[in-house]
Structure formats: structure tokens, C-alpha cells
């Protein structure tokens, strides 16, 4: 009887050690980006699903180059420094919390590695058919399928929240998201958003972009 | 009056407003009052421990604290501390009145808007008035003129914040839905910190800004350069040149 107990005890200790070793190995293989992402998760959610209440869009699975570029913009004051940019002003200090470019790249890689969530549309009143015509202006950079073009710095569109696309167009048009002339891509969008006559036109084009999801 | 009391705080953080010395003086009064009683009580305490330490042939005595001769060890220090409290309260109320209750007439007014996690400062343009077309709005950058009495109109766009300017010894809560008016007069030129002193979310620790205290000439030059009307004129001129 005592011998059996001893065997069991040894087996349990061995199992515990294996589990500990496994946990330690898992700890080591965890990318530092996941740890850094804990700060982002406060608003963007653990899965990068976003939270409209705090104006945080879904970011899971965005193109890595785009995330790197935008976080660098926030950090360098090229984006998120206009007094009326409520959401951008939140991101500026958050980007400053990433002390090195390695940290910035690591967290961006982690964001890009998260499975995309394709948030449900929430903006009402958009006409995708009318939007298809208006989208003709966007094709040159974002492509006919909205997949984006890294060479031009144009991100994939159909993955974003529709409310975020709408608010971005509004902020481009009134100069809030293109307030720094040094942000060349934003300056392009300032001109493009200016061609959309009103909010209805913006909703239409956003509705069309949402229809591009496969 | 309080500003004449020497302070050690300004060795670490300079005084750059008319009332910074009063606040530091108040701290000194509290430090000295509390310090005197701290050392007095510790000296008596350790003396009693030493004086009535264990001795052969002497039994420990139970002190009930009912006799007048025993009670006076509590009563007299208590009364003396109350006296010191009155001194602190009188000094504090005077300082509080001067800084928070009294509102001297403004020479300049700036709007201070807190939000997660940035400060927006709306400065008057060359017309000297806020809420006009030539206002200069800046994020995390406050420009004021030395020796001018400024009013600030403090607002919050979202949650509680606190407008804190350490060199002014100024702290004021910003409360959503309210516009809180206060004042300061800068006395020393230079660039100093502005911070948020009320936990306001995950970015609270990064909600820092800078205050630039400028001479009249420097301030006028900054205003001329940043005025929206001037910026528009510059842009128009650039376009013409192109």
C-alpha cells in the first residue's frame, strides 16, 4: 500500500514539474508584443475587437505596416494632436508609452497577428449603390476590392468598423485628422474627403465599403 | 505675509506665481508645528521608557490615568496642540480665501480643457478676448505673459481631471459639465510642467503639458506667429507665390 502511495506521489511531482516547465516555455515563447498590448486592450479589447463607447476601433488583423505607420504618426505628433480630435488625443499619449521603435514594432506585429473580427455595421441610412459610384475616387489607392496598397500607404478598408470609417472621413474633411501638413497621406485624404459633398455621401461610400466584405 | 517664511520646497520646484510663496509658507508652518510636537513627544516617550525601565525589587505599577497629576500629561499637550491647530487653520483660511475665494479682475483669460489624455489651451488672440475668431488653440502647450493676472476657465470633456501647475502651487479639479474659473499671476519666465493630478484613466500618467511664461515681447511675437488670421494670411501668400 505504502509503495503504491509513493508511486502516486512521485508521479504527481513529476507531472507538476512537467507542467511548470511547459508554463515556463510558454512564457518564453510569448511575444513581447502580447504584453505590450495589455495597455491597448484597455480600450481596443483583448481580441482587438474595439469599443465604440470609448471611440476605439477594431484593430485585430490590420496590416502590420499600417499599424506601425499609424502608431509612429501618433507618437510623432503627425496624428492625434488636433484639439477637436478626441480619439486621436487619447492615442497620442498611448503611443508615447511605447518607448522604443522595437516595442512599437512588436505590439504592431501582435495586433496584425490577431484574427480579424469584421465588426457588424452600425451606421444606418447609407446607400451602397450610390456609394459604389462615389467609391470610384477611392479605387486608385485602396483598390477596387478595398484591399489597400502598401506602396501608397493605403490601408485595407472593409475590415474596419463602419462608424470609424465615417468618423475618419468627417475628420479628414474638416481638417481634424489632417491638421499636420507633414502627414502626407492624411493630406491626400483631406483632398479626397473634400470631394464627398455631405454626410449622406460619406454614409453611402461607407455602406459600399462594407459590402466589399467577402 | 506667509511668503516671507523661508521654505525648502522652492529648492526643488521654483515659485513662479504670486501665491506660490503663501502655499509654501503654509507648508512650513505645518511642518514646524507638527515637527515640534513630533520631537517633543518622542523625547518624552523614550525618556519615560528609560526612566521607568525594569529594576530589581521594583514592581510594575498600573496607572489608571484618573488622578489630576497623571491626566495632565495628556491634557496639557492636547491644549497646546489645539492652539497650534488654530494657528494653522487661521493661516490656511487666509491663503484659501486669497487663492480660491477671491477673484481679482483679469487682464487675460485662457480656456483650459482637459480630456483623456491631453490638455487643450485656448488663448486669446491679438484682440485680447477669448471665444473670438483669432483665438489660438494649442494642445499641451500653454503660453502666458509674466506679471499679468490671468483667469482660467477650466472644463472637462469627459471625466474628472485636475489642472495642476506645480511652479504656481496651483491645483484645481476639472469637473465635466462645469466651467470653473480661477486665477494666477506668473512671476518668473521659463518653461515648466503642467500635469493632471486626478486619476483619469489608463493614460493619466502621460497627460502632461508645458507652460511657457514669456515676457510681453516674447508673448506678442508668439501670438503674431500663431494667430489663425496670421496663419491664413501666410497660407494665402504661399499659395500666391506658387
Tab-separated table of N, CA and C in Angstrom, chain A residues 39 42-43 81-86 89-90 92-94 96-97, chain B residues 115-118 120 137-140 157-158 202-204 206-207:
chain	number	residue	atom	x	y	z
A	39	UNK	N	-1.834	47.259	-22.547
A	39	UNK	CA	-2.226	48.669	-22.431
A	39	UNK	C	-3.307	49.004	-23.468
A	42	UNK	N	-7.083	47.896	-22.969
A	42	UNK	CA	-7.992	48.665	-22.106
A	42	UNK	C	-9.115	49.296	-22.940
A	43	UNK	N	-8.782	49.748	-24.140
A	43	UNK	CA	-9.813	50.365	-24.996
A	43	UNK	C	-10.163	49.482	-26.196
A	81	UNK	N	-3.155	65.245	-32.665
A	81	UNK	CA	-2.755	66.428	-31.899
A	81	UNK	C	-3.636	67.639	-32.210
A	82	UNK	N	-4.786	67.384	-32.835
A	82	UNK	CA	-5.718	68.492	-33.087
A	82	UNK	C	-6.675	68.584	-31.898
A	83	UNK	N	-6.955	69.810	-31.410
A	83	UNK	CA	-7.813	69.943	-30.225
A	83	UNK	C	-9.173	69.248	-30.354
A	84	UNK	N	-9.681	69.115	-31.595
A	84	UNK	CA	-11.017	68.515	-31.759
A	84	UNK	C	-10.952	67.003	-31.985
A	85	UNK	N	-9.750	66.449	-32.027
A	85	UNK	CA	-9.617	65.007	-32.307
A	85	UNK	C	-9.628	64.222	-30.984
A	86	UNK	N	-10.840	64.014	-30.469
A	86	UNK	CA	-10.980	63.410	-29.131
A	86	UNK	C	-10.302	62.043	-29.068
A	89	UNK	N	-6.404	62.268	-29.557
A	89	UNK	CA	-5.689	62.785	-28.390
A	89	UNK	C	-5.508	61.701	-27.328
A	90	UNK	N	-6.361	60.679	-27.380
A	90	UNK	CA	-6.156	59.553	-26.456
A	90	UNK	C	-4.994	58.689	-26.921
A	92	UNK	N	-2.348	59.604	-28.753
A	92	UNK	CA	-1.028	60.249	-28.728
A	92	UNK	C	-0.228	59.838	-27.478
A	93	UNK	N	-0.787	59.992	-26.263
A	93	UNK	CA	-0.003	59.560	-25.085
A	93	UNK	C	0.191	58.055	-25.022
A	94	UNK	N	-0.794	57.288	-25.550
A	94	UNK	CA	-0.642	55.823	-25.515
A	94	UNK	C	0.556	55.394	-26.376
A	96	UNK	N	3.111	57.237	-26.953
A	96	UNK	CA	4.328	57.675	-26.250
A	96	UNK	C	4.767	56.654	-25.206
A	97	UNK	N	3.797	55.826	-24.753
A	97	UNK	CA	4.139	54.805	-23.752
A	97	UNK	C	5.040	53.723	-24.347
B	115	UNK	N	-9.120	66.517	-21.234
B	115	UNK	CA	-9.797	65.347	-21.772
B	115	UNK	C	-8.822	64.182	-21.693
B	116	UNK	N	-9.341	62.969	-21.801
B	116	UNK	CA	-8.453	61.812	-21.796
B	116	UNK	C	-7.623	61.836	-23.075
B	117	UNK	N	-6.333	62.025	-23.126
B	117	UNK	CA	-5.428	62.365	-22.073
B	117	UNK	C	-4.565	63.484	-22.595
B	118	UNK	N	-5.170	64.653	-22.667
B	118	UNK	CA	-4.477	65.821	-23.205
B	118	UNK	C	-5.129	67.088	-22.656
B	120	UNK	N	-6.115	70.980	-23.770
B	120	UNK	CA	-6.220	71.959	-24.849
B	120	UNK	C	-6.303	73.338	-24.199
B	137	UNK	N	-5.795	77.980	-30.324
B	137	UNK	CA	-5.974	76.727	-29.571
B	137	UNK	C	-4.713	75.879	-29.731
B	138	UNK	N	-4.174	75.433	-28.623
B	138	UNK	CA	-2.963	74.601	-28.664
B	138	UNK	C	-3.166	73.382	-27.782
B	139	UNK	N	-2.634	72.260	-28.230
B	139	UNK	CA	-2.706	71.042	-27.429
B	139	UNK	C	-1.408	70.904	-26.631
B	140	UNK	N	-1.560	70.733	-25.328
B	140	UNK	CA	-0.432	70.504	-24.407
B	140	UNK	C	0.598	71.624	-24.408
B	157	UNK	N	-13.920	67.474	-20.873
B	157	UNK	CA	-14.777	66.907	-21.922
B	157	UNK	C	-15.327	65.549	-21.523
B	158	UNK	N	-14.704	64.897	-20.525
B	158	UNK	CA	-15.130	63.523	-20.261
B	158	UNK	C	-15.224	63.198	-18.769
B	202	UNK	N	-6.305	55.177	-17.960
B	202	UNK	CA	-5.028	54.492	-18.172
B	202	UNK	C	-3.915	55.433	-18.646
B	203	UNK	N	-4.278	56.537	-19.298
B	203	UNK	CA	-3.258	57.455	-19.804
B	203	UNK	C	-2.968	58.623	-18.875
B	204	UNK	N	-3.503	58.572	-17.650
B	204	UNK	CA	-3.360	59.696	-16.703
B	204	UNK	C	-1.905	60.133	-16.530
B	206	UNK	N	0.473	60.047	-18.455
B	206	UNK	CA	1.093	60.627	-19.654
B	206	UNK	C	0.408	61.927	-20.069
B	207	UNK	N	-0.476	62.422	-19.181
B	207	UNK	CA	-1.251	63.621	-19.538
B	207	UNK	C	-0.490	64.874	-19.097
